[in-house]
Coordinates of C-alpha atoms in Angstrom, one line a residue:
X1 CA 0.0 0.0 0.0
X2 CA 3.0 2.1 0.9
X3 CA 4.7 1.1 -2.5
X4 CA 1.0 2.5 -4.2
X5 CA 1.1 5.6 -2.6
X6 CA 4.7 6.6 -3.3
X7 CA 3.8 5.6 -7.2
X8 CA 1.0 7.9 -6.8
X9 CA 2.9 10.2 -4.9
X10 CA 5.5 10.1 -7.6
X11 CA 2.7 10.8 -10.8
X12 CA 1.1 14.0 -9.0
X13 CA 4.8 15.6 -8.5
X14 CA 5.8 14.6 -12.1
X15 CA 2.2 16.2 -13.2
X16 CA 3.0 19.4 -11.7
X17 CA 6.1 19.6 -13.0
X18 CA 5.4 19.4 -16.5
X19 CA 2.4 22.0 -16.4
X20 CA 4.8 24.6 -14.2
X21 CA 7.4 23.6 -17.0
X22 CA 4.8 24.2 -19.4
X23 CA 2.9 27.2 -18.4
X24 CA 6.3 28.9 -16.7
X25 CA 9.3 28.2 -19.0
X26 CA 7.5 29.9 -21.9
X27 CA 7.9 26.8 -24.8
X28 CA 4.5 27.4 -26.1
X29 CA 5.6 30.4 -28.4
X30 CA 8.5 28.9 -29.8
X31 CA 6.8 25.2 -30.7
X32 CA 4.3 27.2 -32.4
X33 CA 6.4 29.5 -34.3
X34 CA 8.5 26.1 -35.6
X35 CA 5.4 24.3 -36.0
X36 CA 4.3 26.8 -38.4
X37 CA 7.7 26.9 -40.4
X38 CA 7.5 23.5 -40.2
X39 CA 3.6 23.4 -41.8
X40 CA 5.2 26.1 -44.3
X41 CA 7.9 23.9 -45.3
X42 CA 5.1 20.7 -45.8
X43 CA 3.2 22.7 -47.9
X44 CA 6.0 23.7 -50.4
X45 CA 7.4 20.2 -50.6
X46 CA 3.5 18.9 -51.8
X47 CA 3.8 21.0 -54.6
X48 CA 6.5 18.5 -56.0
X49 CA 5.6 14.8 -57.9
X50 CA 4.2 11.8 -56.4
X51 CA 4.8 8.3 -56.2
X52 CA 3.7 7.1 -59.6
X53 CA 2.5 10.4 -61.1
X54 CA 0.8 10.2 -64.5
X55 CA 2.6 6.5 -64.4
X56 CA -0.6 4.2 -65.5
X57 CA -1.8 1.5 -65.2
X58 CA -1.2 1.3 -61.4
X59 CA 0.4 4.9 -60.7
X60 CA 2.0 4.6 -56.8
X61 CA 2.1 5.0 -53.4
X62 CA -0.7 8.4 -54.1
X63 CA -3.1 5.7 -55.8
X64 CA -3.0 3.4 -54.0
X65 CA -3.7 5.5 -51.0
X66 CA -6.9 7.4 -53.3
X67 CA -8.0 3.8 -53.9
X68 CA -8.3 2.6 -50.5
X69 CA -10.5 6.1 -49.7
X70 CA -12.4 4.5 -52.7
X71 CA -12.9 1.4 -51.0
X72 CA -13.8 2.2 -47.8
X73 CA -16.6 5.2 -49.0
X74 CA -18.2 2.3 -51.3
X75 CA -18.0 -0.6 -49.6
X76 CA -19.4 -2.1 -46.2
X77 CA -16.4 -3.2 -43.2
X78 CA -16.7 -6.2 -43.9
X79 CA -16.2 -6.2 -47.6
X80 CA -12.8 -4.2 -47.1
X81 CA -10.5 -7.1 -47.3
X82 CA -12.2 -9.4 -49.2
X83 CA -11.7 -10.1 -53.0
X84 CA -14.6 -9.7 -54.8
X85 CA -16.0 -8.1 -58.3
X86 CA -16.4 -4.7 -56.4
X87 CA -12.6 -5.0 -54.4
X88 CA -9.9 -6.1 -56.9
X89 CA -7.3 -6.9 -54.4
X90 CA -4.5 -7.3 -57.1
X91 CA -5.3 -3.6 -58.1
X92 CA -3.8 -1.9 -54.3
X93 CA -5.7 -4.1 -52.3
X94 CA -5.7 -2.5 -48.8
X95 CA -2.9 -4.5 -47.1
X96 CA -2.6 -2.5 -43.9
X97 CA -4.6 -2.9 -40.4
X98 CA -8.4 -1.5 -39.7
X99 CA -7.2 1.8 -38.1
X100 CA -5.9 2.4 -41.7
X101 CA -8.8 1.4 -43.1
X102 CA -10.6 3.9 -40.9
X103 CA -8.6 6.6 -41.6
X104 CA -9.1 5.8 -45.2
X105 CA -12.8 6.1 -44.5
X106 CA -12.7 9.0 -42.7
X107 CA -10.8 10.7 -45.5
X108 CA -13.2 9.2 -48.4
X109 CA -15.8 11.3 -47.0
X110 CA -14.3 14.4 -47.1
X111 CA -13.2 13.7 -50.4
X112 CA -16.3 12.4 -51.7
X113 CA -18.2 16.1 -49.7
X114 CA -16.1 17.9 -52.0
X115 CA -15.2 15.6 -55.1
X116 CA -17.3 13.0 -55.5
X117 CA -15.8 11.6 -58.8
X118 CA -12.2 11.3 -56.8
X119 CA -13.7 8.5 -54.8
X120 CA -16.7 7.0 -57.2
X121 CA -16.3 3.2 -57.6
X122 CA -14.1 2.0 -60.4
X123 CA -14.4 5.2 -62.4
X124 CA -11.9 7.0 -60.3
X125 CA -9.3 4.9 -60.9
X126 CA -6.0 6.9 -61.7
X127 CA -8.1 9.6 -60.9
X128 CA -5.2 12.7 -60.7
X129 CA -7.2 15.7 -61.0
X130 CA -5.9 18.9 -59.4
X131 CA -8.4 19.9 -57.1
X132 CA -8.7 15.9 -56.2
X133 CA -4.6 16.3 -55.8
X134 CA -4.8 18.8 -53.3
X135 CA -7.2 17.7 -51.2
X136 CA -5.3 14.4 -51.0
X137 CA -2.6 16.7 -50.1
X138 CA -4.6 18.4 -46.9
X139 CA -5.5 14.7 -45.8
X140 CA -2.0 13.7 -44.9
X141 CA -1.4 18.1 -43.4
X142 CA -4.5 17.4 -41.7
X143 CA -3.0 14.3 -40.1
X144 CA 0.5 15.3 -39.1
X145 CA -1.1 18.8 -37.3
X146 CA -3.9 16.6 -35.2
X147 CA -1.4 13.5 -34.7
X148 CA 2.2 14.0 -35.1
X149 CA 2.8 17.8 -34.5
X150 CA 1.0 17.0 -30.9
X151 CA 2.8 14.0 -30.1
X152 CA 5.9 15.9 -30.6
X153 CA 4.9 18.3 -28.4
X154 CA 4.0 15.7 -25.5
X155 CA 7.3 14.1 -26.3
X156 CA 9.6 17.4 -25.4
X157 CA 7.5 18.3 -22.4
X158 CA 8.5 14.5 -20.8
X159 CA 11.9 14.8 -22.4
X160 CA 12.7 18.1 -20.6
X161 CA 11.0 16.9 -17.3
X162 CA 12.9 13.4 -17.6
X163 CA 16.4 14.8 -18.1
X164 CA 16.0 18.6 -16.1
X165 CA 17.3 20.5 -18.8
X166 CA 15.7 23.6 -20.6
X167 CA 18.2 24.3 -22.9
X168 CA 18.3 23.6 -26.7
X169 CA 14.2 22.7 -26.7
X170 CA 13.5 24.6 -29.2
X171 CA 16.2 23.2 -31.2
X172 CA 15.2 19.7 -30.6
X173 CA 11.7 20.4 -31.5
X174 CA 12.5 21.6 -34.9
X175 CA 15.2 18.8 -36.1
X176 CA 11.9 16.4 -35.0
X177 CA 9.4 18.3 -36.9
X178 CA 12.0 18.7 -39.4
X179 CA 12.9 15.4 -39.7
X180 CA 13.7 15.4 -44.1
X181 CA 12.8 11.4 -44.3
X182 CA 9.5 12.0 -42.9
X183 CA 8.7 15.1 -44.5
X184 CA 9.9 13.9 -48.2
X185 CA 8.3 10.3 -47.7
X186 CA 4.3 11.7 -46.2
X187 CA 4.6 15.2 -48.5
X188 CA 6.5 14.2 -51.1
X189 CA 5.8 10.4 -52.3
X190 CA 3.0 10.7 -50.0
X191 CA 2.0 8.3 -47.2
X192 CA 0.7 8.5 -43.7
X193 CA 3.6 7.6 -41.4
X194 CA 3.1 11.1 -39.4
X195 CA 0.2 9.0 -38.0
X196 CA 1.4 5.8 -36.4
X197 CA 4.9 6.9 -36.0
X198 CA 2.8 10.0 -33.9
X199 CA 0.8 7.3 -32.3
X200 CA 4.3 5.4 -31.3
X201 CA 5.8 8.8 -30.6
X202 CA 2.7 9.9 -27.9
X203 CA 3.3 6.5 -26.6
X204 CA 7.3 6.9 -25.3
X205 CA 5.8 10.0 -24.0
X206 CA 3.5 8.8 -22.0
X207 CA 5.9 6.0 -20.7
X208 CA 8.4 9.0 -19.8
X209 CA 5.5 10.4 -17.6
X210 CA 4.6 7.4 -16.2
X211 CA 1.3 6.7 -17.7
X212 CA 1.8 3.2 -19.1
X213 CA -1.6 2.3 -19.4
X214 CA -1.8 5.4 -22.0
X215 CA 1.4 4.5 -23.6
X216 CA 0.1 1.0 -23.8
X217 CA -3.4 2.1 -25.7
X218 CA -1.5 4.4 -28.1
X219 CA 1.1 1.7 -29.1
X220 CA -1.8 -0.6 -30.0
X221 CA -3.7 2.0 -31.8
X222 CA 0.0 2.7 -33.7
X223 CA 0.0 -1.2 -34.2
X224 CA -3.2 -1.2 -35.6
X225 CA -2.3 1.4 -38.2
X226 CA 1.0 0.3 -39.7
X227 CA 1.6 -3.3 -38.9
X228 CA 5.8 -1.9 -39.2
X229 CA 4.9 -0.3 -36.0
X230 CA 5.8 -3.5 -34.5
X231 CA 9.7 -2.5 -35.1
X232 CA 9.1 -0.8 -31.6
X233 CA 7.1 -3.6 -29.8
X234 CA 10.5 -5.4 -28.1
X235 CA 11.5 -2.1 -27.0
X236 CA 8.0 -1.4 -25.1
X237 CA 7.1 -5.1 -24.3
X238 CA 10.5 -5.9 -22.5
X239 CA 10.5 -2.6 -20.6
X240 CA 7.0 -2.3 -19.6
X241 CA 7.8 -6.2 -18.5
X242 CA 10.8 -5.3 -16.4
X243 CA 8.8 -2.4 -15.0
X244 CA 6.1 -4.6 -14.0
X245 CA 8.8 -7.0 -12.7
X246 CA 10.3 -4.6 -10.3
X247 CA 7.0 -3.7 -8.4
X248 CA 5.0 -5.2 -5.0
X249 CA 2.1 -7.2 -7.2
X250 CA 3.9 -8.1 -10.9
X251 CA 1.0 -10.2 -12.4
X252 CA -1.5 -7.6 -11.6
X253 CA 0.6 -5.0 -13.4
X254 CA 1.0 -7.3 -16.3
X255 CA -2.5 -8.0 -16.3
X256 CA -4.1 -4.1 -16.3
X257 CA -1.2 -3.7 -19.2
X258 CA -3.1 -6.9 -20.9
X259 CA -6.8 -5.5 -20.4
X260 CA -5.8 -2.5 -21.7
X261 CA -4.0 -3.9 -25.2
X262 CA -6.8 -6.4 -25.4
X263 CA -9.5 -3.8 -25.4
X264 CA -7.7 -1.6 -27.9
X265 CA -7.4 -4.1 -30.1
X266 CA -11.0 -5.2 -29.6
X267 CA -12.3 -1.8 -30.4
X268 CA -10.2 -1.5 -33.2
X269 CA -11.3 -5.0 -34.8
X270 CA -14.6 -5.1 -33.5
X271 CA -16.3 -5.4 -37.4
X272 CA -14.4 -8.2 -37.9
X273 CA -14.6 -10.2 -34.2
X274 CA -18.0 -11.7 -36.1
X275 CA -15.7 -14.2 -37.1
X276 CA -12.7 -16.6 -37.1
X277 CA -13.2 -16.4 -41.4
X278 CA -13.4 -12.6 -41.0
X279 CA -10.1 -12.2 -38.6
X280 CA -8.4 -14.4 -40.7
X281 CA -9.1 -12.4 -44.2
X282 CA -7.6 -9.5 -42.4
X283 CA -4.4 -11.1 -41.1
X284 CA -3.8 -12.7 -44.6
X285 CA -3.8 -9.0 -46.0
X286 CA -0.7 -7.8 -43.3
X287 CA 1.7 -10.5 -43.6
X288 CA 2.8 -10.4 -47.9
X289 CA 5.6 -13.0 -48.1
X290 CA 4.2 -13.1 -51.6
X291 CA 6.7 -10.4 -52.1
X292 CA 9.8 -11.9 -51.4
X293 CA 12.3 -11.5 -48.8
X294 CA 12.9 -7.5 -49.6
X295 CA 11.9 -4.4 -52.3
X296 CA 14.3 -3.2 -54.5
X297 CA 17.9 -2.6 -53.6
X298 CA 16.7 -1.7 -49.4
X299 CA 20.0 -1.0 -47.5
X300 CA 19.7 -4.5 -45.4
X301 CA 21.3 -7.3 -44.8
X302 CA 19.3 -9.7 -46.9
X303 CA 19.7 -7.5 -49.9
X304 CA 23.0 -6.5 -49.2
X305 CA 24.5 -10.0 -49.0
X306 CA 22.4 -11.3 -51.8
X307 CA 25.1 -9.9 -53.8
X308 CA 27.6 -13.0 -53.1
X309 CA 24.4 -14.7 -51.7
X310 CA 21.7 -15.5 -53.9
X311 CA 19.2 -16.3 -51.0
X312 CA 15.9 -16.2 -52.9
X313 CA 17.7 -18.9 -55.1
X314 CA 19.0 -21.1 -52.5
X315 CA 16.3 -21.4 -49.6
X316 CA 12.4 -21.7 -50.2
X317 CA 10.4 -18.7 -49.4
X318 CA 9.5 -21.0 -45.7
X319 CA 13.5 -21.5 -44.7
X320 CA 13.6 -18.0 -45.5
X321 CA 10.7 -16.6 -43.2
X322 CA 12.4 -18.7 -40.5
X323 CA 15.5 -17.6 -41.2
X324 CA 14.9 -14.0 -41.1
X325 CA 13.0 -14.4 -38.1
X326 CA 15.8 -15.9 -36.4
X327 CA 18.3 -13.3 -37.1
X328 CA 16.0 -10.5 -36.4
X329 CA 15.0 -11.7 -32.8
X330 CA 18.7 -13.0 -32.0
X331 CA 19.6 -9.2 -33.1
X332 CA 17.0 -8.0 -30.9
X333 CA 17.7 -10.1 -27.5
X334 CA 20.8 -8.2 -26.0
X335 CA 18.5 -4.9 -26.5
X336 CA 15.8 -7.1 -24.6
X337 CA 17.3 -8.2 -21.9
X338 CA 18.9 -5.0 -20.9
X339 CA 15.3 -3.6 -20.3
X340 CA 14.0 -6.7 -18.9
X341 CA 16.9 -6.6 -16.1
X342 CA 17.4 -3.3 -15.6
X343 CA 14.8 -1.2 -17.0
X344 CA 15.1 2.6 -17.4
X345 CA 13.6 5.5 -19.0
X346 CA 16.9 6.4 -20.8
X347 CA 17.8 2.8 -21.7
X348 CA 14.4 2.7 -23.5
X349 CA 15.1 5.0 -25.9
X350 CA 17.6 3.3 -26.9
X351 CA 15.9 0.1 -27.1
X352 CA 13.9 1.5 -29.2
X353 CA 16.6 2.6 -31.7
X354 CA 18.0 -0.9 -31.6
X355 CA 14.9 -2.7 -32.0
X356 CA 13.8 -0.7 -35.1
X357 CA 17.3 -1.6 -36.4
X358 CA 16.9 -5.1 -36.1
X359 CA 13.6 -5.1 -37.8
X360 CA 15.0 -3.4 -40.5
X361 CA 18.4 -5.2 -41.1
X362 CA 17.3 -8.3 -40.6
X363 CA 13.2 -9.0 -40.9
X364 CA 11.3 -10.4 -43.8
X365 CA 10.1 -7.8 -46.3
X366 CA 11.8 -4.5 -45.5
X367 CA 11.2 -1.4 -48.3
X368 CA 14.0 1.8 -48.3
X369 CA 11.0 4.1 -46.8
X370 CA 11.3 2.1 -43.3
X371 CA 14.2 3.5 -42.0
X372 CA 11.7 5.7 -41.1
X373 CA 11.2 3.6 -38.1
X374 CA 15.1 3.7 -36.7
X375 CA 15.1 7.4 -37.3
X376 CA 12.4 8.1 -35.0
X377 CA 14.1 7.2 -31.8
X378 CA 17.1 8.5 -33.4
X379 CA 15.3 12.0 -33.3
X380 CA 14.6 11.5 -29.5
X381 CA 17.9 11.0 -28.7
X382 CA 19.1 14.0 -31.0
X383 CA 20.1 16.1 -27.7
X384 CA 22.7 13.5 -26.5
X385 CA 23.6 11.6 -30.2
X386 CA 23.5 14.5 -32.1
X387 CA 26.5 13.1 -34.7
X388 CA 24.4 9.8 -34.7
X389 CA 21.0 11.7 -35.3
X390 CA 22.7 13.6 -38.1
X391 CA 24.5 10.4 -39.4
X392 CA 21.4 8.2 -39.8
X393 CA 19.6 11.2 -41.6
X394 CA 22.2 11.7 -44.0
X395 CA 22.1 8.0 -44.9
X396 CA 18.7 7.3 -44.3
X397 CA 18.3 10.3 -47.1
X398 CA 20.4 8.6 -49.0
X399 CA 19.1 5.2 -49.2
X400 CA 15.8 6.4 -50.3
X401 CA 17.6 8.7 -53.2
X402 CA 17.1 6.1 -56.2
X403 CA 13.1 6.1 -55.0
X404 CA 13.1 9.9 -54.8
X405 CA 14.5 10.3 -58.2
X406 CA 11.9 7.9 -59.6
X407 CA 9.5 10.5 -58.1
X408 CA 11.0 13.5 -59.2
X409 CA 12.1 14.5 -56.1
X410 CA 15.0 15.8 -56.3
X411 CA 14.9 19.2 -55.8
X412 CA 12.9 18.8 -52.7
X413 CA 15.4 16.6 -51.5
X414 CA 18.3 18.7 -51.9
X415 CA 16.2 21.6 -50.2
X416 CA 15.4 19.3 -47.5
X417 CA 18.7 18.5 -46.9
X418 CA 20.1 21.9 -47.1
X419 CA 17.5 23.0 -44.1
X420 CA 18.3 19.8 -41.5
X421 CA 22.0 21.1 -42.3
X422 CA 21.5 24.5 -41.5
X423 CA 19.4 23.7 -38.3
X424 CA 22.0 21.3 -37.5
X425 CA 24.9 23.6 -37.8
X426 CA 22.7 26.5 -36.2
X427 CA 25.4 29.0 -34.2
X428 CA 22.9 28.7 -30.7
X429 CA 24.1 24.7 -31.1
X430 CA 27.3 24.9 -32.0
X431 CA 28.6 25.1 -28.2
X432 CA 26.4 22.3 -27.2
X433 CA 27.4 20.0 -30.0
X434 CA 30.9 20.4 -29.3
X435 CA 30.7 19.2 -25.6
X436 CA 29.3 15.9 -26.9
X437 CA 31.4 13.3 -28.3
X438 CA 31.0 11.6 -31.5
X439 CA 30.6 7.8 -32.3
X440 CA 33.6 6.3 -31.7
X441 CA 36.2 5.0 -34.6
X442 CA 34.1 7.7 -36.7
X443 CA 37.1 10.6 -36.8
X444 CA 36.8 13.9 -38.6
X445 CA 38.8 12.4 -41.7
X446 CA 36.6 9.4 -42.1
X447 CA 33.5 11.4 -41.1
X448 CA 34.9 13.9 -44.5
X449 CA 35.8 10.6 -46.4
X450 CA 32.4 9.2 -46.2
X451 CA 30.4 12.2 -46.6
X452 CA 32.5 13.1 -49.7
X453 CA 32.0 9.6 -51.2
X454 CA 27.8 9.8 -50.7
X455 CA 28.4 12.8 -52.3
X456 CA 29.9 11.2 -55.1
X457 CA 27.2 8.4 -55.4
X458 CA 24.4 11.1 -55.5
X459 CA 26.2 12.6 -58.5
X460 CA 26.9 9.5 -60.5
X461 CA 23.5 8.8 -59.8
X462 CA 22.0 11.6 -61.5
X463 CA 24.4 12.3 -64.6
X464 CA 25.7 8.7 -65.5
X465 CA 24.3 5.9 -67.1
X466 CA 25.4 2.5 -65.6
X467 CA 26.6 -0.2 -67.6
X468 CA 24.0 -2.2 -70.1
X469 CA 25.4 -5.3 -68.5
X470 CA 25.3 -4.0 -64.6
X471 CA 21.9 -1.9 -65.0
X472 CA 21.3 -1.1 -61.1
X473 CA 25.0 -0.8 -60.3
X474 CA 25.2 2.6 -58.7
X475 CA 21.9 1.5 -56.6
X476 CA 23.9 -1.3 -55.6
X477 CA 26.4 0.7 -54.3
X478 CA 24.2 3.1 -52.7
X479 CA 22.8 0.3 -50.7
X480 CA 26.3 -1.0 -49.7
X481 CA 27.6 1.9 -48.3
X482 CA 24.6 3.1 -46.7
X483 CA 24.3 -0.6 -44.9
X484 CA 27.4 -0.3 -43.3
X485 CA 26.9 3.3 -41.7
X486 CA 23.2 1.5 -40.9
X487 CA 25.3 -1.7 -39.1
X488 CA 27.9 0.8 -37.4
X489 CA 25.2 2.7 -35.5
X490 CA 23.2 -0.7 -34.7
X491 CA 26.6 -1.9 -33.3
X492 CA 27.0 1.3 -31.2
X493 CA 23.4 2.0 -30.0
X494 CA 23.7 -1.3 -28.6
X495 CA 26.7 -0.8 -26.8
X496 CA 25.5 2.4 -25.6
X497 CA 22.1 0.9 -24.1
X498 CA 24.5 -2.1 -22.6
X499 CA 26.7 1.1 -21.0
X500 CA 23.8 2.8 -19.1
X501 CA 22.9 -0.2 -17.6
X502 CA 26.5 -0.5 -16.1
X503 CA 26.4 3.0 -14.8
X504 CA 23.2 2.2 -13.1
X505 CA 24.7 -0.4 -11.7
X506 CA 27.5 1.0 -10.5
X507 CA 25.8 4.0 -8.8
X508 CA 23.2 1.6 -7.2
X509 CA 26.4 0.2 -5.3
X510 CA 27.8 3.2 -4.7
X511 CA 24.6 4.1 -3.2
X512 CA 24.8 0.4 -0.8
X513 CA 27.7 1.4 0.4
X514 CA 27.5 5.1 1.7

């Protein structure tokens, strides 16, 4: 009961300090003045190309999002997932959980209040009018201000109270809301990432403030929106486990945590909890081994290796899913432990960073645009790894530059760039960033070596023609080097997570013995 109290003791205080933070240290102006720059900046990059623009007959990434608005406006729940005559499922069949599906909905029916032919069955395939253009646009600006730009704000408000420090907020609320990946990928090629990775983003809030049942409700909800959401789960389900561990009653922590994800995700699926049939239609959709074991030339280690390894050639696609599976849990478990052990607020953070990173080296069916997923704990940690926050943009940029130029993104890209660099760089930093030490072995002249060489790669890429006989040759090399600066920072985050949880250690006995 005394253990309760304290806990409870322990929320009110943490409450009150983040509203006198809030309402006292005066952050309100400046999120709002780079959260408008920020919108500014979203609205100029929409004015570029699209993911298959004009590019018939199954366009991109833009259609396929139109199409599942399409869907959802014209056909009943339960129809959403099925093949049928009225839901071609070979033609962008929706492929991502209900909360999508929902938002998809919800976003129909704006469309269809202002455009009805942008959404009509069948007819609208391809449909790339201007006005239905932009208010695709204001869909996904509409969903970053009510989803991400809040979570962000959450975020910095636990951040500050977490670590005591004041200083630099404003800067690490604009390289967040600045992020060029995310901005390029949702505004540019155009997708909806601002909304789970905001979902995922208000949940390591809440679990900075303490409120795990909240964090555990949002992560669910970000589950049940982007299925690669579930790059974070070992990072939340190991320390939310070692939390539960640590306290008076452990099973009836473990079991609130359990009501709470089991609810979500009844609410979430309740159209299809009719039936076994009907659950199973949906899972079918989220899992497509049908595509192999990776997209294109994605900086990992499946595609990387295939070079001397022809994997798809010597394993069947089962050995493979097992195989992959393998790897990416065995990459995951040192990261898991850690917060199982010795679970901390800090140490999370980086879990998270590492458990992203093993999804995305080593799981089954990885595409370029989810490095999103490592960068944003990267972004979190952007006050202490600064170099490794600006390293993994760089590269994470990139990795996705043959799929930008296919857009024609390019000159958003460079302009996106160009900005992180000059809020990196910005003089009110500069003191800050050089108090913190870089990642180790990674020295000013290789740091100038490899930046010079990406360099390189991004103008070969543009102005040459590889050979007839090697025709993806410079994305091949893209990929390599970006894969080692990807396994580099895996190698150190992990390290780095494995280090805190020495210093804890050692202060906890320093503690025993005074």
């Amino acid at each position: 009961m005394k253990q309760k109290s304290s806990r409870n003791v322990g929320n009110e205080d943490n409450d009150d300090n983040m509203w006198t933070w809030l309402l006292n240290k005066g952050i309100g102006a400046p999120f709002l003045c780079i959260s408008l720059f920020a919108l500014v900046i979203r609205v100029a990059v929409s004015f570029h190309s699209y993911s298959g623009a004009g590019n018939p007959p199954k366009y991109g990434d833009f259609e396929a999002q139109r199409h599942w608005m399409e869907i959802t406006v014209n056909l009943p729940a339960n129809e959403w997932y099925l093949n049928s005559s009225s839901n071609d499922l070979s033609y962008w069949g929706l492929d991502y959980p209900p909360l999508t599906a929902y938002q998809s909905y919800i976003h129909g029916i704006f469309l269809k209040s202002i455009l009805p032919d942008s959404v009509s069955l069948f007819t609208s395939r391809g449909h790339e009018s201007y006005l239905g253009k932009l208010l695709m646009r204001w869909t996904v600006l509409a969903s970053d201000i009510l989803v991400f730009f809040p979570a962000v704000f959450f975020f910095v408000v636990a951040y500050a109270c977490l670590t005591g420090g004041l200083r630099h907020t404003a800067w690490h609320v604009a390289v967040i809301l600045l992020s060029p990946c995310l901005i390029i990928i949702d505004h540019g090629h155009f997708q909806y990432n601002c909304i789970s990775l905001g979902l995922s983003l208000g949940a390591i809030a809440a679990i900075l403030s303490d409120r795990e049942l909240l964090a555990c409700s949002l992560f669910c909800s970000a589950l049940n929106h982007k299925q690669m959401s579930a790059y974070f789960a070992p990072a939340f389900f190991c320390h939310l486990l070692g939390r539960c561990l640590k306290r008076r009653n452990p099973i009836l922590e473990i079991a609130k945590l359990g009501i709470v994800a089991l609810g979500t995700f009844a609410v979430i699926w309740w159209p299809y909890l009719h039936s076994l049939e009907a659950c199973l239609q949906v899972l079918s959709r989220l899992a497509p081994f049908e595509r192999g074991l990776y997209e294109d030339y994605v900086a990992n280690f499946w595609c990387t290796s295939s070079i001397l390894i022809k994997w798809k050639q010597l394993f069947p696609l089962q050995s493979l899913k097992l195989l992959s599976l393998s790897a990416t849990v065995i990459s995951c478990l040192p990261s898991m432990i850690q917060q199982i052990s010795t679970p901390s607020k800090h140490g999370f953070l980086y879990a998270l960073l590492n458990s992203a990173f093993s999804f995305y080296l080593f799981s089954f069916q990885v595409h370029e645009k989810s490095i999103l997923l490592p960068l944003l704990p990267a972004s979190l940690l952007a006050l202490e790894e600064p170099l490794l926050f600006a390293w993994l943009t760089h590269f994470g940029m990139l990795s996705m530059f043959p799929l930008l130029c296919r857009d024609k993104l390019k000159l958003a890209y460079i302009a996106l760039s160009t900005l992180f660099a000059l809020i990196y760089y910005a003089p009110c930093w500069q003191q800050h960033l050089n108090t913190k030490q870089g990642l180790p072995i990674l020295k000013p002249p290789l740091q100038i070596a490899l930046f010079l060489t990406s360099l390189v790669l991004h103008a070969i890429y543009v102005v040459m023609l590889p050979p007839r006989r090697y025709p993806f040759l410079f994305e091949a090399m893209i990929m390599m080097l970006c894969f080692s600066q990807f396994a580099f920072i895996a190698v150190y985050s992990n390290v780095k997570q494995w280090m805190l949880s020495d210093n804890a250690r050692l202060a906890d006995e320093g503690k025993k013995k005074l």
